[in-house]
C-alpha positions as a Python dict, from the first residue, in 0.01 Angstrom:
ca = {
    (1, 'M'): (0, 0, 0),
    (2, 'N'): (214, 82, -307),
    (3, 'N'): (150, -266, -452),
    (4, 'I'): (-227, -219, -431),
    (5, 'K'): (-204, 121, -604),
    (6, 'L'): (24, -18, -875),
    (7, 'V'): (-209, -312, -946),
    (8, 'F'): (-510, -80, -963),
    (9, 'V'): (-340, 165, -1201),
    (10, 'L'): (-221, -122, -1424),
    (11, 'F'): (-576, -261, -1426),
    (12, 'L'): (-717, 76, -1531),
    (13, 'L'): (-459, 122, -1806),
    (14, 'S'): (-506, -229, -1945),
    (15, 'S'): (-885, -185, -1936),
    (16, 'L'): (-851, 143, -2123),
    (17, 'S'): (-642, -13, -2399),
    (18, 'V'): (-882, -309, -2438),
    (19, 'L'): (-1187, -83, -2444),
    (20, 'K'): (-1023, 160, -2686),
    (21, 'G'): (-932, -131, -2914),
    (22, 'Q'): (-1295, -241, -2924),
    (23, 'N'): (-1398, 103, -3057),
    (24, 'L'): (-1135, 139, -3334),
    (25, 'N'): (-1374, 43, -3615),
    (26, 'K'): (-1656, 269, -3498),
    (27, 'D'): (-1731, 616, -3631),
    (28, 'T'): (-1699, 812, -3307),
    (29, 'S'): (-1939, 1081, -3429),
    (30, 'K'): (-2216, 818, -3419),
    (31, 'L'): (-2139, 675, -3074),
    (32, 'T'): (-2441, 653, -2848),
    (33, 'Y'): (-2445, 670, -2472),
    (34, 'S'): (-2481, 292, -2458),
    (35, 'S'): (-2136, 256, -2617),
    (36, 'R'): (-1959, 539, -2428),
    (37, 'Y'): (-1687, 450, -2181),
    (38, 'F'): (-1495, 712, -1987),
    (39, 'I'): (-1190, 748, -1768),
    (40, 'S'): (-1140, 1032, -1519),
    (41, 'F'): (-847, 1164, -1321),
    (42, 'G'): (-866, 1438, -1060),
    (43, 'L'): (-658, 1605, -791),
    (44, 'G'): (-790, 1804, -498),
    (45, 'V'): (-805, 1855, -124),
    (46, 'Q'): (-991, 1685, 159),
    (47, 'M'): (-1025, 1714, 533),
    (48, 'S'): (-1163, 1508, 818),
    (49, 'G'): (-1491, 1637, 953),
    (50, 'Y'): (-1733, 1910, 857),
    (51, 'K'): (-1776, 2117, 1174),
    (52, 'Q'): (-1644, 2471, 1212),
    (53, 'E'): (-1356, 2347, 1431),
    (54, 'D'): (-1237, 2119, 1147),
    (55, 'F'): (-1160, 2410, 913),
    (56, 'I'): (-796, 2456, 1012),
    (57, 'K'): (-493, 2450, 783),
    (58, 'S'): (-332, 2139, 935),
    (59, 'N'): (-649, 1935, 871),
    (60, 'Y'): (-628, 1962, 489),
    (61, 'S'): (-457, 1695, 279),
    (62, 'P'): (-429, 1599, -90),
    (63, 'L'): (-694, 1393, -267),
    (64, 'V'): (-636, 1168, -570),
    (65, 'D'): (-937, 1029, -761),
    (66, 'I'): (-909, 788, -1057),
    (67, 'S'): (-1209, 614, -1215),
    (68, 'I'): (-1339, 431, -1519),
    (69, 'G'): (-1703, 393, -1616),
    (70, 'K'): (-1971, 343, -1878),
    (71, 'W'): (-2285, 535, -1973),
    (72, 'F'): (-2584, 302, -2017),
    (73, 'S'): (-2826, 579, -2112),
    (74, 'P'): (-2812, 960, -2128),
    (75, 'E'): (-2931, 963, -1766),
    (76, 'L'): (-2732, 678, -1603),
    (77, 'A'): (-2372, 561, -1580),
    (78, 'I'): (-2179, 326, -1353),
    (79, 'Q'): (-1819, 390, -1250),
    (80, 'L'): (-1548, 212, -1050),
    (81, 'G'): (-1267, 407, -893),
    (82, 'Y'): (-998, 474, -638),
    (83, 'K'): (-968, 765, -396),
    (84, 'G'): (-694, 811, -153),
    (85, 'W'): (-362, 875, -34),
    (86, 'Y'): (-403, 1012, 317),
    (87, 'F'): (-600, 1247, 539),
    (88, 'N'): (-518, 1443, 853),
    (89, 'T'): (-714, 1494, 1173),
    (90, 'I'): (-721, 1787, 1414),
    (91, 'N'): (-645, 1555, 1709),
    (92, 'N'): (-326, 1394, 1579),
    (93, 'P'): (-53, 1523, 1343),
    (94, 'D'): (3, 1177, 1189),
    (95, 'K'): (-93, 1121, 825),
    (96, 'R'): (-373, 863, 801),
    (97, 'H'): (-295, 672, 479),
    (98, 'Y'): (-591, 496, 321),
    (99, 'A'): (-723, 346, -1),
    (100, 'Y'): (-1089, 368, -100),
    (101, 'F'): (-1210, 148, -389),
    (102, 'Y'): (-1565, 238, -484),
    (103, 'G'): (-1854, 180, -720),
    (104, 'E'): (-2106, 452, -802),
    (105, 'A'): (-2421, 513, -997),
    (106, 'I'): (-2405, 847, -1178),
    (107, 'F'): (-2721, 1039, -1262),
    (108, 'N'): (-2698, 1314, -1525),
    (109, 'I'): (-2920, 1586, -1379),
    (110, 'N'): (-2929, 1776, -1711),
    (111, 'E'): (-3090, 1477, -1883),
    (112, 'I'): (-3328, 1403, -1595),
    (113, 'I'): (-3445, 1767, -1579),
    (114, 'K'): (-3476, 1842, -1953),
    (115, 'S'): (-3495, 2219, -1899),
    (116, 'L'): (-3127, 2207, -1787),
    (117, 'S'): (-3012, 2031, -2105),
    (118, 'N'): (-2701, 2199, -2247),
    (119, 'P'): (-2430, 2050, -2472),
    (120, 'K'): (-2149, 2256, -2310),
    (121, 'W'): (-2199, 2166, -1943),
    (122, 'N'): (-2371, 1914, -1721),
    (123, 'I'): (-2428, 1835, -1355),
    (124, 'N'): (-2395, 1478, -1226),
    (125, 'L'): (-2506, 1326, -898),
    (126, 'H'): (-2295, 1027, -781),
    (127, 'L'): (-2419, 778, -519),
    (128, 'G'): (-2218, 476, -415),
    (129, 'S'): (-2026, 273, -164),
    (130, 'G'): (-1693, 100, -138),
    (131, 'Y'): (-1411, -69, 45),
    (132, 'F'): (-1213, 169, 267),
    (133, 'Y'): (-883, 40, 402),
    (134, 'N'): (-729, 251, 679),
    (135, 'Y'): (-354, 177, 691),
    (136, 'Y'): (-320, 383, 1009),
    (137, 'Y'): (-555, 148, 1198),
    (138, 'G'): (-471, -156, 985),
    (139, 'R'): (-832, -248, 919),
    (140, 'P'): (-1099, -233, 647),
    (141, 'N'): (-1434, -61, 649),
    (142, 'I'): (-1736, -36, 417),
    (143, 'C'): (-1832, 326, 351),
    (144, 'A'): (-2086, 522, 151),
    (145, 'D'): (-2002, 811, -77),
    (146, 'F'): (-2182, 1105, -230),
    (147, 'E'): (-2058, 1342, -500),
    (148, 'L'): (-2184, 1631, -706),
    (149, 'S'): (-1980, 1702, -1020),
    (150, 'F'): (-1994, 1991, -1265),
    (151, 'H'): (-1855, 1920, -1614),
    (152, 'Y'): (-1760, 2167, -1884),
    (153, 'N'): (-1749, 1982, -2219),
    (154, 'F'): (-1472, 2089, -2457),
    (155, 'S'): (-1580, 1820, -2705),
    (156, 'S'): (-1773, 1493, -2706),
    (157, 'E'): (-1452, 1322, -2582),
    (158, 'L'): (-1301, 1566, -2332),
    (159, 'S'): (-1443, 1754, -2034),
    (160, 'L'): (-1307, 1943, -1735),
    (161, 'Y'): (-1481, 1879, -1405),
    (162, 'F'): (-1506, 2020, -1055),
    (163, 'N'): (-1661, 1805, -784),
    (164, 'I'): (-1763, 1816, -422),
    (165, 'S'): (-1758, 1475, -255),
    (166, 'S'): (-1765, 1292, 75),
    (167, 'I'): (-1681, 948, 207),
    (168, 'M'): (-1902, 856, 504),
    (169, 'G'): (-1859, 568, 744),
    (170, 'W'): (-1837, 446, 1099),
    (171, 'D'): (-1502, 479, 1280),
    (172, 'I'): (-1290, 616, 1000),
    (173, 'Y'): (-1099, 828, 1250),
    (174, 'Q'): (-1292, 901, 1573),
    (175, 'N'): (-1491, 592, 1684),
    (176, 'N'): (-1830, 712, 1559),
    (177, 'E'): (-1992, 851, 1243),
    (178, 'D'): (-1714, 1008, 1036),
    (179, 'I'): (-1698, 1198, 710),
    (180, 'L'): (-1413, 1286, 474),
    (181, 'P'): (-1537, 1576, 259),
    (182, 'G'): (-1327, 1684, -37),
    (183, 'S'): (-1324, 1860, -370),
    (184, 'S'): (-1119, 1808, -681),
    (185, 'I'): (-1061, 1930, -1034),
    (186, 'G'): (-993, 1687, -1312),
    (187, 'I'): (-1045, 1570, -1667),
    (188, 'T'): (-1272, 1307, -1816),
    (189, 'Y'): (-1196, 1136, -2147),
    (190, 'S'): (-1484, 952, -2319),
    (191, 'F'): (-1442, 691, -2592),
}
């Protein structure tokens, strides 16, 4: 598990340095969406389930979310990322370690609905899927994910975000349709 995380983090860092190097000769004030890359890092909480009975203290666990992506237009971006560490369940006190590697399409709602356009904040809708490996069960799974993120833009390069997300799949923890909802706060750096 630690080797996979280390390789992924090294990949992200090396990608960042290569991408940053490609932009050194550009005037960043003239960058367009088609040349904007970004990297995000967030920390938060998650739980297994969404029913009233799932809202108990022992069911909450930490959430780590790291991603890198590219805007192709003011309305659309693609990102690749990692979510993980572990989750808890109400039926068993064991930590369920997992790694979720995902790809998402991001839709900037402010640009799609022009009346919401604002340079200081934006709302993004994320839709995607990915490879979920459950270390507790020792098996992989393909899952879908959904996210709504709210960004406050400090500058054209830096924003603070809050998101609400979920990973959805079959037999993540209870032999039927399962969901891991979560929320996190993080930063996004664009270059």
